[in-house]
Amino acid sequence: MRALSNSSGGWRRRAVILCLCTFLAGCPGLHDRHAGEPEWRFKGKLGYRTPGGSGSVLIDWRQYPRERFDVVLRAALGVALARVAGAVGGPVTLEQRGAKVAFADPDAAATQALGVPVPLGALRHWIRGVPAPWAFTATESGWRQSGWNVQARRQEDGLPARVVMRREDVRFVLAVREWR
């Protein structure tokens, strides 16, 4: 009789462990539950100057896992002008004035949206104060990459508050208002 009770105690313990494992396997993990949340995000203002004129837009950038991004450009009053979303190396979608257009890369989509050449593909690195992972040359005040001279001015927490980008007659200043 005693042997039967030991084996039934072991059976119960195994049943409890099995139920617990099944329960935990069915629960979404912390990573799964937050899969839709960005890894990092910033809001700021992107000003530009070209020989043909100047302008600025508000920018809300969300960077997701697996190099996915979602960038919303707004007019000064907060009206959405364009949305560029996609993944590095994958198709990029530009939504503007109710239409969706596919592009091969983020630079082409952002350039179409603003009418000036925008280095959006590299900007996800530059905004964090580092060159993109392809060839660059260090300069006294920053670096030169893909034809752009880049200067990142850091905040106290190590993330840039301002990034200045120049190429030929085009100049961009990205002022970060908020990091998350």
PDB file of C-alpha atoms in Angstrom:
ATOM      1  CA  MET A   1       0.000   0.000   0.000  1.00  0.00           C
ATOM      2  CA  ARG A   2       2.807   2.327   0.848  1.00  0.00           C
ATOM      3  CA  ALA A   3       4.423   1.841  -2.591  1.00  0.00           C
ATOM      4  CA  LEU A   4       1.117   2.776  -4.219  1.00  0.00           C
ATOM      5  CA  SER A   5       0.916   6.030  -2.262  1.00  0.00           C
ATOM      6  CA  ASN A   6       4.504   6.989  -3.196  1.00  0.00           C
ATOM      7  CA  SER A   7       3.806   6.391  -6.820  1.00  0.00           C
ATOM      8  CA  SER A   8       0.544   8.353  -6.671  1.00  0.00           C
ATOM      9  CA  GLY A   9       2.420  11.246  -4.992  1.00  0.00           C
ATOM     10  CA  GLY A  10       4.973  11.176  -7.809  1.00  0.00           C
ATOM     11  CA  TRP A  11       2.147  11.041 -10.329  1.00  0.00           C
ATOM     12  CA  ARG A  12       0.495  14.082  -8.741  1.00  0.00           C
ATOM     13  CA  ARG A  13       3.760  16.000  -8.743  1.00  0.00           C
ATOM     14  CA  ARG A  14       4.294  15.167 -12.433  1.00  0.00           C
ATOM     15  CA  ALA A  15       0.699  16.152 -13.220  1.00  0.00           C
ATOM     16  CA  VAL A  16       1.132  19.511 -11.471  1.00  0.00           C
ATOM     17  CA  ILE A  17       4.412  20.159 -13.319  1.00  0.00           C
ATOM     18  CA  LEU A  18       2.815  19.178 -16.633  1.00  0.00           C
ATOM     19  CA  CYS A  19      -0.169  21.488 -16.002  1.00  0.00           C
ATOM     20  CA  LEU A  20       2.142  24.329 -14.991  1.00  0.00           C
ATOM     21  CA  CYS A  21       4.297  23.874 -18.106  1.00  0.00           C
ATOM     22  CA  THR A  22       1.208  23.756 -20.325  1.00  0.00           C
ATOM     23  CA  PHE A  23      -0.147  26.910 -18.683  1.00  0.00           C
ATOM     24  CA  LEU A  24       3.142  28.772 -19.058  1.00  0.00           C
ATOM     25  CA  ALA A  25       3.540  27.667 -22.673  1.00  0.00           C
ATOM     26  CA  GLY A  26       0.121  29.118 -23.448  1.00  0.00           C
ATOM     27  CA  CYS A  27       0.854  32.474 -21.826  1.00  0.00           C
ATOM     28  CA  PRO A  28       2.384  35.147 -24.011  1.00  0.00           C
ATOM     29  CA  GLY A  29       5.902  35.963 -22.912  1.00  0.00           C
ATOM     30  CA  LEU A  30       7.011  39.486 -22.159  1.00  0.00           C
ATOM     31  CA  HIS A  31       8.714  39.680 -25.536  1.00  0.00           C
ATOM     32  CA  ASP A  32       5.667  38.398 -27.412  1.00  0.00           C
ATOM     33  CA  ARG A  33       3.301  40.682 -25.571  1.00  0.00           C
ATOM     34  CA  HIS A  34       5.366  43.739 -26.503  1.00  0.00           C
ATOM     35  CA  ALA A  35       6.321  42.653 -30.020  1.00  0.00           C
ATOM     36  CA  GLY A  36       4.369  45.615 -31.395  1.00  0.00           C
ATOM     37  CA  GLU A  37       6.214  48.185 -29.294  1.00  0.00           C
ATOM     38  CA  PRO A  38       9.260  49.982 -30.655  1.00  0.00           C
ATOM     39  CA  GLU A  39      12.772  49.213 -29.447  1.00  0.00           C
ATOM     40  CA  TRP A  40      13.355  52.953 -29.408  1.00  0.00           C
ATOM     41  CA  ARG A  41      11.574  56.076 -30.517  1.00  0.00           C
ATOM     42  CA  PHE A  42      12.273  59.742 -30.896  1.00  0.00           C
ATOM     43  CA  LYS A  43      10.306  62.837 -31.759  1.00  0.00           C
ATOM     44  CA  GLY A  44      11.823  65.993 -33.102  1.00  0.00           C
ATOM     45  CA  LYS A  45      12.066  68.496 -35.901  1.00  0.00           C
ATOM     46  CA  LEU A  46      13.849  68.024 -39.215  1.00  0.00           C
ATOM     47  CA  GLY A  47      14.828  71.273 -40.887  1.00  0.00           C
ATOM     48  CA  TYR A  48      16.352  71.443 -44.348  1.00  0.00           C
ATOM     49  CA  ARG A  49      17.903  74.044 -46.617  1.00  0.00           C
ATOM     50  CA  THR A  50      18.566  73.729 -50.343  1.00  0.00           C
ATOM     51  CA  PRO A  51      19.352  76.288 -53.066  1.00  0.00           C
ATOM     52  CA  GLY A  52      15.648  76.104 -53.971  1.00  0.00           C
ATOM     53  CA  GLY A  53      14.403  76.952 -50.489  1.00  0.00           C
ATOM     54  CA  SER A  54      14.041  75.671 -46.981  1.00  0.00           C
ATOM     55  CA  GLY A  55      11.487  74.004 -44.792  1.00  0.00           C
ATOM     56  CA  SER A  56      10.919  71.822 -41.787  1.00  0.00           C
ATOM     57  CA  VAL A  57       8.780  68.920 -40.665  1.00  0.00           C
ATOM     58  CA  LEU A  58       8.065  67.291 -37.347  1.00  0.00           C
ATOM     59  CA  ILE A  59       9.359  63.731 -37.241  1.00  0.00           C
ATOM     60  CA  ASP A  60       8.154  60.791 -35.151  1.00  0.00           C
ATOM     61  CA  TRP A  61      10.463  57.793 -35.631  1.00  0.00           C
ATOM     62  CA  ARG A  62       9.724  54.339 -34.237  1.00  0.00           C
ATOM     63  CA  GLN A  63      12.382  51.661 -34.636  1.00  0.00           C
ATOM     64  CA  TYR A  64      11.198  48.063 -34.214  1.00  0.00           C
ATOM     65  CA  PRO A  65      12.996  44.710 -33.968  1.00  0.00           C
ATOM     66  CA  ARG A  66      14.421  43.158 -37.139  1.00  0.00           C
ATOM     67  CA  GLU A  67      15.318  46.596 -38.525  1.00  0.00           C
ATOM     68  CA  ARG A  68      11.702  47.607 -39.124  1.00  0.00           C
ATOM     69  CA  PHE A  69      10.842  51.292 -38.888  1.00  0.00           C
ATOM     70  CA  ASP A  70       7.854  53.614 -39.046  1.00  0.00           C
ATOM     71  CA  VAL A  71       8.519  57.310 -39.653  1.00  0.00           C
ATOM     72  CA  VAL A  72       5.729  59.886 -39.662  1.00  0.00           C
ATOM     73  CA  LEU A  73       6.431  63.365 -41.028  1.00  0.00           C
ATOM     74  CA  ARG A  74       4.070  66.159 -39.996  1.00  0.00           C
ATOM     75  CA  ALA A  75       3.600  69.828 -40.814  1.00  0.00           C
ATOM     76  CA  ALA A  76       4.205  72.398 -38.096  1.00  0.00           C
ATOM     77  CA  LEU A  77       0.547  72.242 -37.010  1.00  0.00           C
ATOM     78  CA  GLY A  78       0.702  68.449 -36.629  1.00  0.00           C
ATOM     79  CA  VAL A  79      -1.037  67.512 -39.879  1.00  0.00           C
ATOM     80  CA  ALA A  80       0.429  64.271 -41.265  1.00  0.00           C
ATOM     81  CA  LEU A  81       2.319  64.872 -44.512  1.00  0.00           C
ATOM     82  CA  ALA A  82       3.741  61.417 -45.087  1.00  0.00           C
ATOM     83  CA  ARG A  83       4.488  58.079 -43.498  1.00  0.00           C
ATOM     84  CA  VAL A  84       7.466  55.956 -44.508  1.00  0.00           C
ATOM     85  CA  ALA A  85       7.421  52.402 -43.161  1.00  0.00           C
ATOM     86  CA  GLY A  86       9.244  49.193 -43.919  1.00  0.00           C
ATOM     87  CA  ALA A  87      12.352  47.225 -43.125  1.00  0.00           C
ATOM     88  CA  VAL A  88      15.974  47.561 -44.103  1.00  0.00           C
ATOM     89  CA  GLY A  89      16.571  45.488 -47.219  1.00  0.00           C
ATOM     90  CA  GLY A  90      12.855  45.054 -47.780  1.00  0.00           C
ATOM     91  CA  PRO A  91      10.150  47.032 -49.489  1.00  0.00           C
ATOM     92  CA  VAL A  92       9.350  50.450 -48.095  1.00  0.00           C
ATOM     93  CA  THR A  93       5.921  52.049 -48.287  1.00  0.00           C
ATOM     94  CA  LEU A  94       5.267  55.759 -48.600  1.00  0.00           C
ATOM     95  CA  GLU A  95       1.767  56.857 -47.598  1.00  0.00           C
ATOM     96  CA  GLN A  96       1.017  60.390 -48.717  1.00  0.00           C
ATOM     97  CA  ARG A  97      -2.242  62.178 -49.527  1.00  0.00           C
ATOM     98  CA  GLY A  98      -4.227  58.948 -49.256  1.00  0.00           C
ATOM     99  CA  ALA A  99      -2.033  57.004 -51.699  1.00  0.00           C
ATOM    100  CA  LYS A 100       0.438  54.203 -50.954  1.00  0.00           C
ATOM    101  CA  VAL A 101       3.534  53.784 -53.109  1.00  0.00           C
ATOM    102  CA  ALA A 102       6.189  51.070 -52.754  1.00  0.00           C
ATOM    103  CA  PHE A 103       9.895  51.902 -52.936  1.00  0.00           C
ATOM    104  CA  ALA A 104      13.005  49.740 -52.880  1.00  0.00           C
ATOM    105  CA  ASP A 105      14.694  51.791 -50.152  1.00  0.00           C
ATOM    106  CA  PRO A 106      13.830  54.338 -47.446  1.00  0.00           C
ATOM    107  CA  ASP A 107      15.920  57.139 -48.989  1.00  0.00           C
ATOM    108  CA  ALA A 108      13.866  57.131 -52.197  1.00  0.00           C
ATOM    109  CA  ALA A 109      10.580  57.135 -50.277  1.00  0.00           C
ATOM    110  CA  ALA A 110      11.609  60.018 -47.989  1.00  0.00           C
ATOM    111  CA  THR A 111      13.037  61.984 -50.926  1.00  0.00           C
ATOM    112  CA  GLN A 112       9.716  61.608 -52.737  1.00  0.00           C
ATOM    113  CA  ALA A 113       7.858  62.782 -49.615  1.00  0.00           C
ATOM    114  CA  LEU A 114       9.936  65.921 -49.018  1.00  0.00           C
ATOM    115  CA  GLY A 115      11.250  66.739 -52.484  1.00  0.00           C
ATOM    116  CA  VAL A 116      14.855  66.871 -51.247  1.00  0.00           C
ATOM    117  CA  PRO A 117      17.380  64.011 -50.918  1.00  0.00           C
ATOM    118  CA  VAL A 118      16.931  62.488 -47.448  1.00  0.00           C
ATOM    119  CA  PRO A 119      19.398  59.873 -46.089  1.00  0.00           C
ATOM    120  CA  LEU A 120      16.684  58.014 -44.164  1.00  0.00           C
ATOM    121  CA  GLY A 121      18.423  54.621 -44.367  1.00  0.00           C
ATOM    122  CA  ALA A 122      21.528  55.917 -42.590  1.00  0.00           C
ATOM    123  CA  LEU A 123      19.638  58.281 -40.309  1.00  0.00           C
ATOM    124  CA  ARG A 124      18.540  55.454 -38.003  1.00  0.00           C
ATOM    125  CA  HIS A 125      22.222  55.050 -37.086  1.00  0.00           C
ATOM    126  CA  TRP A 126      23.211  58.712 -37.239  1.00  0.00           C
ATOM    127  CA  ILE A 127      20.455  59.750 -34.852  1.00  0.00           C
ATOM    128  CA  ARG A 128      22.042  57.495 -32.234  1.00  0.00           C
ATOM    129  CA  GLY A 129      25.377  59.242 -32.757  1.00  0.00           C
ATOM    130  CA  VAL A 130      27.139  56.498 -34.736  1.00  0.00           C
ATOM    131  CA  PRO A 131      27.964  55.982 -38.413  1.00  0.00           C
ATOM    132  CA  ALA A 132      25.967  53.399 -40.353  1.00  0.00           C
ATOM    133  CA  PRO A 133      27.687  49.992 -40.617  1.00  0.00           C
ATOM    134  CA  TRP A 134      29.185  50.669 -44.045  1.00  0.00           C
ATOM    135  CA  ALA A 135      32.278  52.637 -45.097  1.00  0.00           C
ATOM    136  CA  PHE A 136      32.804  56.026 -43.471  1.00  0.00           C
ATOM    137  CA  THR A 137      35.636  58.447 -42.781  1.00  0.00           C
ATOM    138  CA  ALA A 138      36.123  60.043 -39.380  1.00  0.00           C
ATOM    139  CA  THR A 139      36.443  63.820 -39.417  1.00  0.00           C
ATOM    140  CA  GLU A 140      37.424  66.319 -36.758  1.00  0.00           C
ATOM    141  CA  SER A 141      33.799  67.052 -35.898  1.00  0.00           C
ATOM    142  CA  GLY A 142      32.022  63.797 -36.824  1.00  0.00           C
ATOM    143  CA  TRP A 143      32.204  61.587 -39.928  1.00  0.00           C
ATOM    144  CA  ARG A 144      31.663  61.530 -43.672  1.00  0.00           C
ATOM    145  CA  GLN A 145      29.470  58.784 -45.092  1.00  0.00           C
ATOM    146  CA  SER A 146      27.632  58.233 -48.390  1.00  0.00           C
ATOM    147  CA  GLY A 147      28.559  61.765 -49.438  1.00  0.00           C
ATOM    148  CA  TRP A 148      27.178  63.338 -46.243  1.00  0.00           C
ATOM    149  CA  ASN A 149      29.157  65.191 -43.572  1.00  0.00           C
ATOM    150  CA  VAL A 150      27.543  64.317 -40.250  1.00  0.00           C
ATOM    151  CA  GLN A 151      27.901  65.916 -36.818  1.00  0.00           C
ATOM    152  CA  ALA A 152      26.039  64.493 -33.832  1.00  0.00           C
ATOM    153  CA  ARG A 153      25.889  66.635 -30.712  1.00  0.00           C
ATOM    154  CA  ARG A 154      25.250  64.577 -27.609  1.00  0.00           C
ATOM    155  CA  GLN A 155      22.951  65.049 -24.652  1.00  0.00           C
ATOM    156  CA  GLU A 156      23.971  64.128 -21.129  1.00  0.00           C
ATOM    157  CA  ASP A 157      22.464  60.634 -21.453  1.00  0.00           C
ATOM    158  CA  GLY A 158      24.676  59.855 -24.462  1.00  0.00           C
ATOM    159  CA  LEU A 159      22.018  60.192 -27.162  1.00  0.00           C
ATOM    160  CA  PRO A 160      22.242  63.092 -29.604  1.00  0.00           C
ATOM    161  CA  ALA A 161      20.049  66.107 -29.159  1.00  0.00           C
ATOM    162  CA  ARG A 162      20.994  67.452 -32.578  1.00  0.00           C
ATOM    163  CA  VAL A 163      22.381  65.944 -35.770  1.00  0.00           C
ATOM    164  CA  VAL A 164      23.615  68.144 -38.619  1.00  0.00           C
ATOM    165  CA  MET A 165      23.988  66.588 -42.090  1.00  0.00           C
ATOM    166  CA  ARG A 166      25.475  68.342 -45.129  1.00  0.00           C
ATOM    167  CA  ARG A 167      25.936  67.211 -48.712  1.00  0.00           C
ATOM    168  CA  GLU A 168      26.750  69.595 -51.532  1.00  0.00           C
ATOM    169  CA  ASP A 169      24.038  72.286 -51.360  1.00  0.00           C
ATOM    170  CA  VAL A 170      21.699  70.376 -49.019  1.00  0.00           C
ATOM    171  CA  ARG A 171      21.741  70.806 -45.250  1.00  0.00           C
ATOM    172  CA  PHE A 172      19.585  69.014 -42.679  1.00  0.00           C
ATOM    173  CA  VAL A 173      19.357  69.723 -38.970  1.00  0.00           C
ATOM    174  CA  LEU A 174      17.552  67.164 -36.859  1.00  0.00           C
ATOM    175  CA  ALA A 175      16.693  68.456 -33.394  1.00  0.00           C
ATOM    176  CA  VAL A 176      15.480  65.721 -31.048  1.00  0.00           C
ATOM    177  CA  ARG A 177      12.822  66.811 -28.609  1.00  0.00           C
ATOM    178  CA  GLU A 178      12.125  63.483 -26.913  1.00  0.00           C
ATOM    179  CA  TRP A 179      13.760  60.045 -26.687  1.00  0.00           C
ATOM    180  CA  ARG A 180      11.894  56.949 -25.500  1.00  0.00           C
TER     181      ARG A 180
END
